[in-house]
Short mmCIF file of C-alpha atoms in Angstrom, two decimals:
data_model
loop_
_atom_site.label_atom_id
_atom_site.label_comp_id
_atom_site.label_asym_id
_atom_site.label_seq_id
_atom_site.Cartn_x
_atom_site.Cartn_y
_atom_site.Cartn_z
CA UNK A 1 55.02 160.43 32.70
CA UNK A 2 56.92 158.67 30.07
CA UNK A 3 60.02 156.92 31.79
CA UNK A 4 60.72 153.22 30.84
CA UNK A 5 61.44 150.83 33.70
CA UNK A 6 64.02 148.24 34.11
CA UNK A 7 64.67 146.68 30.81
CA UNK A 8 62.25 149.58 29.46
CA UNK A 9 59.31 147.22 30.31
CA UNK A 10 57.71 150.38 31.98
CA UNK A 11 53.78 149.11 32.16
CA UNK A 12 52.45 146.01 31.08
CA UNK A 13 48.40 145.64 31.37
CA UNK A 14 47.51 141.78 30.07
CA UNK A 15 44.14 140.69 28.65
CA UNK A 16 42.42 138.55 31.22
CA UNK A 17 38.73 136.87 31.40
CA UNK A 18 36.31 139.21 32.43
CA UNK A 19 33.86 138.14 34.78
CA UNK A 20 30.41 140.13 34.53
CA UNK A 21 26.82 140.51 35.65
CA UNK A 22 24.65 138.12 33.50
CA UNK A 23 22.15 141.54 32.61
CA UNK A 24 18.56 139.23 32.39
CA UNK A 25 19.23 138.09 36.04
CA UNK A 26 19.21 141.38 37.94
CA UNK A 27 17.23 144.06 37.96
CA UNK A 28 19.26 146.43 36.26
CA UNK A 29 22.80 146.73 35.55
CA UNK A 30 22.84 150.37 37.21
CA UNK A 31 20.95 148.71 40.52
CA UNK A 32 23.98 146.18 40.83
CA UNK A 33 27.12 148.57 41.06
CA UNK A 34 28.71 151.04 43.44
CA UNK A 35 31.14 153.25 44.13
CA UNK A 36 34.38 152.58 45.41
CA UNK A 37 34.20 150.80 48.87
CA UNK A 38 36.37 153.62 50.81
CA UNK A 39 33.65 156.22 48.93
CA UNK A 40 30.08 154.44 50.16
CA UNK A 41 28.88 156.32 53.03
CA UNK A 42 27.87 154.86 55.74
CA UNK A 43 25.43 153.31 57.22
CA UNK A 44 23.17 155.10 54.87
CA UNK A 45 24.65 154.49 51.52
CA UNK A 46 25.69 150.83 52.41
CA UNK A 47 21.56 150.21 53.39
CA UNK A 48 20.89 152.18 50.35
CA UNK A 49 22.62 149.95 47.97
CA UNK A 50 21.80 146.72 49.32
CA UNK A 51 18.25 147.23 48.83
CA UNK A 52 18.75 148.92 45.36
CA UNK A 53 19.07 145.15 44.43
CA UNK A 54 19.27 141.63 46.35
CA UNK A 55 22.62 141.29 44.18
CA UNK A 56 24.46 144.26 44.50
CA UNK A 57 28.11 144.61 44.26
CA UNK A 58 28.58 146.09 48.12
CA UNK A 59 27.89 142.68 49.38
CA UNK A 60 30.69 141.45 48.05
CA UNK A 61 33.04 144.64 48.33
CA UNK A 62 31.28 145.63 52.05
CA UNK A 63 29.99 142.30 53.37
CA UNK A 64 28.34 142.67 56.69
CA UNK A 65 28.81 140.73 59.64
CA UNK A 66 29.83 140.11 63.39
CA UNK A 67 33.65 139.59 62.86
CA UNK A 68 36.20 140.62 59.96
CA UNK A 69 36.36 136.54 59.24
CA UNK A 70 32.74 136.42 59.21
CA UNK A 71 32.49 138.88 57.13
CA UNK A 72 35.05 137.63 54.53
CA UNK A 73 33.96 134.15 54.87
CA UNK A 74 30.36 135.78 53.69
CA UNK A 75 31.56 137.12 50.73
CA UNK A 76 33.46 134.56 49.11
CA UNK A 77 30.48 132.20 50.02
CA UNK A 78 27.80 135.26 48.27
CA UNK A 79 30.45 135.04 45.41
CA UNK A 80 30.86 131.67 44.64
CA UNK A 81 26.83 131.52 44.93
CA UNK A 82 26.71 133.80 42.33
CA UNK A 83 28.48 132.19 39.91
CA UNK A 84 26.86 128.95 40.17
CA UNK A 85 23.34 130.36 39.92
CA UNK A 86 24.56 132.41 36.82
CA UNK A 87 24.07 135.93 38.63
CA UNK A 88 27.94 136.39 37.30
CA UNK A 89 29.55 134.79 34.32
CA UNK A 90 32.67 134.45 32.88
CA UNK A 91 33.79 135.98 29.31
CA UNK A 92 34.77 133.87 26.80
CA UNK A 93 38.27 135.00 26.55
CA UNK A 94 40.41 137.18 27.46
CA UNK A 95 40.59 140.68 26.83
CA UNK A 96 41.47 144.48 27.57
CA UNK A 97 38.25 146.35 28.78
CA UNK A 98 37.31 150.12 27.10
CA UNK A 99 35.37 151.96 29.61
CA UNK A 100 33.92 155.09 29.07
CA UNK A 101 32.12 157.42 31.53
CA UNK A 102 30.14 160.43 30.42
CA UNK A 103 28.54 162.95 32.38
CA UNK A 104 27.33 166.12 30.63
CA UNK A 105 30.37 167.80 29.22
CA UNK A 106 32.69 165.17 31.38
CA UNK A 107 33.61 162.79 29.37
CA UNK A 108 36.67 159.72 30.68
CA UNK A 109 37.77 156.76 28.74
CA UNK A 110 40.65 154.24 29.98
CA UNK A 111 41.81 150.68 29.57
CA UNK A 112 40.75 147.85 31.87
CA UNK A 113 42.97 145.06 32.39
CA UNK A 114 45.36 143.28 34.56
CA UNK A 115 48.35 145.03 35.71
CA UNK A 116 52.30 143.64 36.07
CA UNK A 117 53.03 144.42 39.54
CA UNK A 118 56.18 146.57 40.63
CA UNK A 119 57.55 148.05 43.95
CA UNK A 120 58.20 151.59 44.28
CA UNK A 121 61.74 151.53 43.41
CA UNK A 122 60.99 150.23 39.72
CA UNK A 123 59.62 153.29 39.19
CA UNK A 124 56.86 152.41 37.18
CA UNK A 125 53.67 152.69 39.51
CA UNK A 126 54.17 155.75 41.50
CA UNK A 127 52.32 155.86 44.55
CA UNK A 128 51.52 159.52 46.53
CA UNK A 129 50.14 158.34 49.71
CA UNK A 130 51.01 156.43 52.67
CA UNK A 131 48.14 153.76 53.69
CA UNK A 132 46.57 152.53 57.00
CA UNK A 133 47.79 149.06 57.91
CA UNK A 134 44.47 147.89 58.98
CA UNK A 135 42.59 148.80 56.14
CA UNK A 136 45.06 146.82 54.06
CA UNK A 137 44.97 144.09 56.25
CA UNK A 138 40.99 144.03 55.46
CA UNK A 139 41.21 144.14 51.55
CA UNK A 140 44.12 141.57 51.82
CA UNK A 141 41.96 139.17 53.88
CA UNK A 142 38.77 139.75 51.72
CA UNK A 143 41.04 139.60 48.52
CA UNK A 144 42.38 136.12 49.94
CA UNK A 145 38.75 134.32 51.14
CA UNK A 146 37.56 135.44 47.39
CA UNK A 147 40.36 135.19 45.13
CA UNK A 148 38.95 137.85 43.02
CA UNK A 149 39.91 141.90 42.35
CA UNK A 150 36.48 143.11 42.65
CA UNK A 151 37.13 146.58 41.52
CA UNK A 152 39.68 148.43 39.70
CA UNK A 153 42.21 150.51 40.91
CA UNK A 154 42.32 154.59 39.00
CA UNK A 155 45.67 155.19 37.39
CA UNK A 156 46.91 157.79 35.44
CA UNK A 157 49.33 158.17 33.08
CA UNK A 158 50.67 160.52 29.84
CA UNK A 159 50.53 159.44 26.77
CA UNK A 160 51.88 160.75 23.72
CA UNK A 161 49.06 162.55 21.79
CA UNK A 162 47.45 165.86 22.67
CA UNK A 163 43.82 166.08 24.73
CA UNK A 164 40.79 165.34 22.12
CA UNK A 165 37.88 164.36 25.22
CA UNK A 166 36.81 166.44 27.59
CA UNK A 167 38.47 166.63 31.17
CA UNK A 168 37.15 165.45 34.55
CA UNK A 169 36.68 168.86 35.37
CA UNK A 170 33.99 169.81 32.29
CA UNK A 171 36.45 171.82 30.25
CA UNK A 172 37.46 170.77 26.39
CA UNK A 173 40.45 169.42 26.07
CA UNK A 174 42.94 170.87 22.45
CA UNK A 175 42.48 169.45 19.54
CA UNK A 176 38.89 168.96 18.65
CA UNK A 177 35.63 170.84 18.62
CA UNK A 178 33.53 167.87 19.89
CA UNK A 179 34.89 165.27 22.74
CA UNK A 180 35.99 161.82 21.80
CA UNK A 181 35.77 163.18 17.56
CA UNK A 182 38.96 162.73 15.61
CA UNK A 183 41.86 160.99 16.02
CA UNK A 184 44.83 163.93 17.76
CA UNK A 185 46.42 161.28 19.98
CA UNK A 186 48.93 158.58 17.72
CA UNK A 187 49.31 156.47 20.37
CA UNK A 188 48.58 152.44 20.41
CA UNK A 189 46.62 152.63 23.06
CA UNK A 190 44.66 155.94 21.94
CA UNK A 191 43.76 154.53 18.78
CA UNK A 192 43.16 151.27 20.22
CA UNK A 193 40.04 152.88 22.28
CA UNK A 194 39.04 155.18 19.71
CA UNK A 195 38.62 152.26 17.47
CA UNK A 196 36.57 149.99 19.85
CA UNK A 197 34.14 153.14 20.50
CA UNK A 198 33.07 153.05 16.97
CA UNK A 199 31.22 149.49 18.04
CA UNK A 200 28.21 148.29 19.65
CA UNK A 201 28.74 148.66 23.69
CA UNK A 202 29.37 145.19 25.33
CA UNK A 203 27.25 147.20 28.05
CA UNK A 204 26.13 150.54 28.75
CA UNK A 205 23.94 152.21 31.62
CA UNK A 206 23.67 154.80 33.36
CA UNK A 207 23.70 155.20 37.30
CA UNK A 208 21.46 157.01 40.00
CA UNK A 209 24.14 159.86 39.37
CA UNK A 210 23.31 160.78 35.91
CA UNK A 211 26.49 159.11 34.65
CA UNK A 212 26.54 156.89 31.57
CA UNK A 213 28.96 154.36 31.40
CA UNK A 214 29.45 151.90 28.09
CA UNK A 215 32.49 149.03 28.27
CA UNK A 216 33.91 147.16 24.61
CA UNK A 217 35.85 144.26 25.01
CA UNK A 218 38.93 144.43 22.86
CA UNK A 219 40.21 140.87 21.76
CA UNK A 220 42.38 141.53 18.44
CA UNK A 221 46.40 140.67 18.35
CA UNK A 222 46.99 143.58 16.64
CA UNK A 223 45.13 145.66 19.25
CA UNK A 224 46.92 143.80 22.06
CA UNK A 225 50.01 144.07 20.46
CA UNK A 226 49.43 148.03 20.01
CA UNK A 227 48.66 148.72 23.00
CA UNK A 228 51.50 146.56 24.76
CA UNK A 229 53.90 148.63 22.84
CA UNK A 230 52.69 151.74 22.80
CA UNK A 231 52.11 151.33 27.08
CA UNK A 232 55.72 149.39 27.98
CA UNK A 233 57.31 152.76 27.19
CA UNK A 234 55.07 154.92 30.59
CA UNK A 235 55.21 154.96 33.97
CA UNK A 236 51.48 155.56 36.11
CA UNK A 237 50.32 157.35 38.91
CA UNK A 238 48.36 156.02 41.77
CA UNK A 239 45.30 158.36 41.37
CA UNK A 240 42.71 155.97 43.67
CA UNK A 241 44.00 152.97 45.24
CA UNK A 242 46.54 152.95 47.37
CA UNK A 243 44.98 150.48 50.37
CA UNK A 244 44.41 148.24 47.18
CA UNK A 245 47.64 147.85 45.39
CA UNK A 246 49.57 148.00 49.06
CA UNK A 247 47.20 144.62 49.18
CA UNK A 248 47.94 143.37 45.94
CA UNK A 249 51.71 143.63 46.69
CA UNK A 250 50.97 141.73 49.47
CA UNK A 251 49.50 139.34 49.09
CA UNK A 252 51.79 138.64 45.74
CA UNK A 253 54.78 138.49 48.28
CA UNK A 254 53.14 135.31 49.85
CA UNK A 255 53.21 133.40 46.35
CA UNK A 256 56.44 131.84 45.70
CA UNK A 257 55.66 130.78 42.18
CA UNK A 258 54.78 133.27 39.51
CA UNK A 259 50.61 133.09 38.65
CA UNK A 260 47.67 135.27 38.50
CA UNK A 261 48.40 136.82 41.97
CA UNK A 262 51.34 138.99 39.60
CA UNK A 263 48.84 140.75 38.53
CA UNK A 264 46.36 143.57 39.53
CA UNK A 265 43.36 144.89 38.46
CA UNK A 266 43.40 148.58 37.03
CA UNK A 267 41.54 151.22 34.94
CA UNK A 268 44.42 152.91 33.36
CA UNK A 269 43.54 156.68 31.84
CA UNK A 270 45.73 159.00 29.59
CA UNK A 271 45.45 161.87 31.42
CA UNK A 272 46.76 163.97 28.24
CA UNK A 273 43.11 163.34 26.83
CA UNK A 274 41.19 162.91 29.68
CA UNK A 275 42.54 165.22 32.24
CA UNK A 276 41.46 163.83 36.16
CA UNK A 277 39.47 166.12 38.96
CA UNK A 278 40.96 166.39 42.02
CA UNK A 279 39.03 166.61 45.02
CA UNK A 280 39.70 166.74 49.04
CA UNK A 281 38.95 164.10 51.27
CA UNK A 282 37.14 165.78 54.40
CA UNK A 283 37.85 164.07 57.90
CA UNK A 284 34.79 163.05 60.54
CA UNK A 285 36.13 163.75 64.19
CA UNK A 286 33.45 161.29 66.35
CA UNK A 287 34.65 161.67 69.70
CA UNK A 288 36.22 165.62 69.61
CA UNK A 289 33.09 168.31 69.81
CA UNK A 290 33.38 171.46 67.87
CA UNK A 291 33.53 173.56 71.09
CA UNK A 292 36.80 171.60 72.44
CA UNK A 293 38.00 171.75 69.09
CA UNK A 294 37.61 175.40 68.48
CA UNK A 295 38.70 176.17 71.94
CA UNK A 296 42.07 173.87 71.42
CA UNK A 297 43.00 175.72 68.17
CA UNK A 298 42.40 179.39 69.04
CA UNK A 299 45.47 180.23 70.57
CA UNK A 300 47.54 178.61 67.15
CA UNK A 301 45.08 179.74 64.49
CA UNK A 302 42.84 181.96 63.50
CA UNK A 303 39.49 181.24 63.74
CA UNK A 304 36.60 183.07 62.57
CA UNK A 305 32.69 181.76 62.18
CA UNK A 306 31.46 182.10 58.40
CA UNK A 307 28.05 182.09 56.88
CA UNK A 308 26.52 179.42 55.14
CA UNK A 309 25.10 177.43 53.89
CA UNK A 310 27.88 174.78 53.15
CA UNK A 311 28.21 175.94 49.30
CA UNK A 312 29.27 179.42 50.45
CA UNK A 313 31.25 178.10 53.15
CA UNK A 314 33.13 175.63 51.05
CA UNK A 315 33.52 179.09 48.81
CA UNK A 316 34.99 180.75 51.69
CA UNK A 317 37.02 178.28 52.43
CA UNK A 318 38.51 178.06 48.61
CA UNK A 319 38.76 181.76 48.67
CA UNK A 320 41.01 181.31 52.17
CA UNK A 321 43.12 178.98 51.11
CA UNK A 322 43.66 180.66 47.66
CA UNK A 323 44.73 183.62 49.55
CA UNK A 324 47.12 182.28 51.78
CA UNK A 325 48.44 180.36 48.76
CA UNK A 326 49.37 183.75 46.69
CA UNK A 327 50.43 185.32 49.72
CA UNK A 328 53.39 182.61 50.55
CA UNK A 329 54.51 182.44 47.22
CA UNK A 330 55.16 186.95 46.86
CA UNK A 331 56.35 186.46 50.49
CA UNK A 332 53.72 188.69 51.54
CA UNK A 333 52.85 187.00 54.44
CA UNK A 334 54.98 184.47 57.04
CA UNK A 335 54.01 181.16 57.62
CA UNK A 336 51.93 178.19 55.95
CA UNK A 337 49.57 178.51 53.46
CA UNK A 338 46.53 176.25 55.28
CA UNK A 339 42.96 176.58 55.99
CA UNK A 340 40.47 174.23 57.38
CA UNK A 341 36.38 174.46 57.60
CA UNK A 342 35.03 172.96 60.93
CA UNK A 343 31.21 172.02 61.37
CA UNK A 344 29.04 169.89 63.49
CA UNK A 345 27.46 173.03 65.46
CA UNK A 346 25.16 174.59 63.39
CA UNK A 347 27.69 176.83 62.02
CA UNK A 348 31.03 176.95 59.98
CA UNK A 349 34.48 177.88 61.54
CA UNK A 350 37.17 178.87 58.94
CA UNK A 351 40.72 177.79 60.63
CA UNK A 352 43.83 179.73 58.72
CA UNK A 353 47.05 181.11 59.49
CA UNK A 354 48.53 178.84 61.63
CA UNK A 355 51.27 179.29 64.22
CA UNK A 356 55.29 179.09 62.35
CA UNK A 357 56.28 178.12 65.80
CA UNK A 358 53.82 175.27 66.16
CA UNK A 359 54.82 173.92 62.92
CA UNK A 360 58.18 174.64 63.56
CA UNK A 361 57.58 172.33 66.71
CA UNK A 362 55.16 169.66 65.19
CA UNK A 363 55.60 169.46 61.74
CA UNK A 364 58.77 166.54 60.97
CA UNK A 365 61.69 167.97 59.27
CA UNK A 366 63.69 166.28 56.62
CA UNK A 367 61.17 166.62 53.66
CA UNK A 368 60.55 168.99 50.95
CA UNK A 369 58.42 172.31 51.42
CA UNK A 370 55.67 171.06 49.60
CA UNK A 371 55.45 167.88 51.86
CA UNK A 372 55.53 170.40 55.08
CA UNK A 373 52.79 172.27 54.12
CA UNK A 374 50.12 170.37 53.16
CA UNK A 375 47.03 170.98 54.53
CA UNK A 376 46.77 166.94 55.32
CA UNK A 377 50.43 167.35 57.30
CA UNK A 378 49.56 170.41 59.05
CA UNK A 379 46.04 168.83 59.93
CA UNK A 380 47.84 165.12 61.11
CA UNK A 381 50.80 166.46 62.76
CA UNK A 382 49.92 170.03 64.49
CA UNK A 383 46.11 169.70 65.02
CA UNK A 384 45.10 165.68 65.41
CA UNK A 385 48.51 165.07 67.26
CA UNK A 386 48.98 167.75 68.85
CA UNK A 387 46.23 170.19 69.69
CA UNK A 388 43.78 167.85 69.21
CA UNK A 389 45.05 164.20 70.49
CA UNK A 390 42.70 162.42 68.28
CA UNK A 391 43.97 158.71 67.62
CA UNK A 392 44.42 158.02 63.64
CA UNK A 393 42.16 154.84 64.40
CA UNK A 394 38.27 154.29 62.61
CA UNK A 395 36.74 154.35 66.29
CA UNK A 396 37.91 158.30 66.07
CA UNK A 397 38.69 159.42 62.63
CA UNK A 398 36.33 158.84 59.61
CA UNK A 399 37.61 159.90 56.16
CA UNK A 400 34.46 160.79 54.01
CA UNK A 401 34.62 162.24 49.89
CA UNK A 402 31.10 164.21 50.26
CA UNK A 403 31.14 167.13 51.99
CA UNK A 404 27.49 167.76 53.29
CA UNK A 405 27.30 164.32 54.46
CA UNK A 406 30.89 164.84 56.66
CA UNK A 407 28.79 167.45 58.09
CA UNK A 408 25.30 165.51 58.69
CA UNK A 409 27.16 162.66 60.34
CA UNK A 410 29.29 165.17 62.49
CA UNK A 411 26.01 167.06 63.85
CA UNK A 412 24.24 163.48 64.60
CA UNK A 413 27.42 162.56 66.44
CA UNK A 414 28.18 165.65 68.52
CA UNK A 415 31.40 165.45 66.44
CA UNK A 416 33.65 167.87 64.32
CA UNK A 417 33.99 167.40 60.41
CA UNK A 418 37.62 169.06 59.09
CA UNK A 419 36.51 169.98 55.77
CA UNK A 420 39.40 170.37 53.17
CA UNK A 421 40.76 172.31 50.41
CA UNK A 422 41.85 169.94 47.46
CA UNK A 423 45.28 169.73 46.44
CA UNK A 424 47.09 171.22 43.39
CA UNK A 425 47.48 168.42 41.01
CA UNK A 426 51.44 169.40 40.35
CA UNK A 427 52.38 168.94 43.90
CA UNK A 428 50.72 165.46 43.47
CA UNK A 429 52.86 164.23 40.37
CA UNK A 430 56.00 165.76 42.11
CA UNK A 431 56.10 164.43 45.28
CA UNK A 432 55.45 161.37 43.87
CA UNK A 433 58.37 161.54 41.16
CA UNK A 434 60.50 162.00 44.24
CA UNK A 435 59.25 159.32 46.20
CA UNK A 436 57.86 161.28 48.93
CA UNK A 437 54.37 159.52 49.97
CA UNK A 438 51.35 162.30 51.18
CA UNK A 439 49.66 161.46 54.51
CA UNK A 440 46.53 158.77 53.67
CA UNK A 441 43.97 160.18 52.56
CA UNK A 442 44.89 163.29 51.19
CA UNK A 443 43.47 163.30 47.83
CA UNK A 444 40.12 162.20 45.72
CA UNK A 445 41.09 161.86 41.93
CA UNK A 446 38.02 161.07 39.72
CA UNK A 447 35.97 160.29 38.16
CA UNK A 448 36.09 157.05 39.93
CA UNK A 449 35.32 153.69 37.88
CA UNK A 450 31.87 152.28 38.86
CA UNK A 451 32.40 148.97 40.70
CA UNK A 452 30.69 146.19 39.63
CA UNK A 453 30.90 146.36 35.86
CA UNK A 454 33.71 143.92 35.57
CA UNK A 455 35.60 142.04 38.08
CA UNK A 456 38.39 139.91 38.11
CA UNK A 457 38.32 136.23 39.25
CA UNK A 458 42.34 134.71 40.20
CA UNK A 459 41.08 131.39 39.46
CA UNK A 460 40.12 132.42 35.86
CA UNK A 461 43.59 133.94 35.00
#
């Protein structure tokens, strides 16, 4: 994605101070971070990583408490407490943050910094999913009682020079024998983090996941210069986000004078080298059984019970939804290409071949094909709406990234988990270059920065 905006400014991503984990007052780097808030399971994972370590990042990012103030109020008061015992510290300066991730044969590198923020209609961050107003409204307040970014946002973009890493998904990417040897991509920003690799780590370790991660701070005018140049000429996609930079847009349109709130925090990756994973997001049903779901959906899709265990179901279900996929496109088959995987009984149920009149009847018109038949706009619009009348609200829908623990929580519920197929990548990036926004929810791109590594104070700059 290499189109200019206004004034060919296209994106800008500014140096800014860093502030980090002071290493010799925590346990261990590794004990201190987390995933993504929307990705920590819970309860389980949140009690899991606040005793991994008395100063963990989820107390800032997942702050417990009796009321949404209280909780917000909490955090900015754990913050601040942090900084004056020296828990966190500033950087010196400001800088641009390389951060690598390497897992096995996956291997991910981007650029940390702060990001110029843009509507939609600039056309330079291209967003590809509609968001939940109350989960903004959450970030925004917990952004606002802190005055800090407290984890990056995952963008992708395309630069200029040919894959030399290897991509999210394991396989080696042209131009090299080894990943992250040589120098294939001729791009400011590519050489920039090839460069900084060849240095010490500013940190490095590696998480309960098996994942190394190192960061370099880059400092150098020329560097900054490079990479300014080299990025003002791209446009980005929102790969993981979207509640986030809805909230930084926000809460930037309640400033009247320019400042630090212009800005957003952001891992930025050239997806040319480092090609991004996409997974499904699977949905937790907590108040619809599998029995009244199964028996609400037989008469408008096939439903058949499959054999486990969940690797061979999720199989199945790939297989399914494969099928369906080749049969639209040689017309060999009517209707749309969608399948679904239902637990929470014991058993799987593979849902496919939906009704053409109930889509005809549920599905909104007006968009393009590819928008229509989604398996997250079949699943919102003809099965939660309509067959299923399950509210879009957290007291009935849970959206959960791992699979097998969808399906534990759904079984100690009495609930349903929808288990989905993942998205093609293309449809993604063209939706989105058309401005049509995918239900929430729809997609996992990854790998996902670790939070916790670096965060970004707004009273620092």
């Amino acid at each position: 994605m290499s189109i200019p905006g206004p004034g060919g400014q296209g994106l800008q991503l500014t140096p800014f101070r860093g502030l980090r984990y002071v290493a010799e007052r925590v346990g261990s780097l590794a004990a201190v971070t987390s995933p993504p808030y929307d990705v920590v399971v819970r309860p389980d994972g949140l009690r899991e990583l606040e005793t991994a370590d008395p100063y963990n990042i989820v107390r800032l990012i997942l702050p417990q408490a009796d009321s949404p103030e209280a909780r917000h109020r909490q955090a900015a008061e754990t913050l601040r407490r942090w900084q004056a015992d020296g828990v966190l510290a500033p950087d010196p300066e400001p800088a641009l943050y390389v951060y690598e991730q390497r897992d096995g044969r996956t291997l991910q590198r981007g650029l940390i910094g702060a990001l110029r923020l843009s509507p939609r209609e600039e056309g330079i961050v291209l967003p590809h999913e509609e968001v939940m107003p109350h989960v903004v409204e959450d970030r925004a307040a917990l952004m606002r009682a802190t005055a800090a970014h407290l984890e990056p946002l995952l963008l992708a973009y395309r630069g200029n020079g040919h894959g030399n890493g290897t991509s999210g998904n394991g396989a080696t990417g042209p131009g090299t024998d080894e990943p992250g040897t040589g120098g294939v991509g001729t791009g400011g920003a590519a050489r920039v983090i090839e460069s900084a690799i060849q240095r010490e780590p500013l940190l490095s370790t590696t998480t309960e996941d098996g994942v190394d991660h190192h960061l370099w701070r880059v400092t150098g005018p020329a560097d900054l210069v490079a990479v300014a140049a080299d990025l003002r000429h791209h446009q980005a996609l929102i790969a993981d986000g979207h509640h986030r930079w809805a909230t930084y847009l926000r809460l930037r349109e309640e400033r009247s004078e320019p400042g630090p709130w212009d800005f957003g925090l952001v891992l930025l990756v050239d997806t040319a080298r480092y090609p991004l994973r996409v997974r499904a997001i699977h949905r937790l049903l907590r108040q619809l059984s599998p029995d009244d779901a199964l028996t609400a959906a037989r008469h408008a899709f096939r439903v058949r019970t499959i054999d486990g265990p969940l690797p061979r179901a999720l199989e199945t279900l790939a297989e399914a939804a494969q099928a369906a996929q080749a049969a639209q496109a040689a017309r060999a088959e009517p209707g749309a290409p969608n399948a679904f995987l239902l637990a929470g009984d014991s058993r799987f149920h593979l849902l496919d071949r939906p009704d053409p009149e109930l889509l005809t009847r549920t599905v909104p018109e007006g968009r393009p094909e590819a928008w229509r038949t989604l398996d997250a706009t079949v699943l919102h619009h003809a099965l939660l709406d309509h067959l299923w009348n399950v509210p879009d609200t957290p007291e009935h829908i849970g959206y959960i990234h791992d699979s097998a623990a969808a399906v534990e929580q759904a079984e100690r519920l009495g609930g349903t988990a929808v288990l989905m197929h993942a998205v093609v990548e293309d449809v993604v990036h063209e939706l989105a270059r058309q401005g049509i926004a995918m239900p929430h929810k729809s997609t996992s791109f990854g790998p996902k920065p670790a939070t916790g590594l670096v965060l970004r104070s707004l009273t620092l700059g």
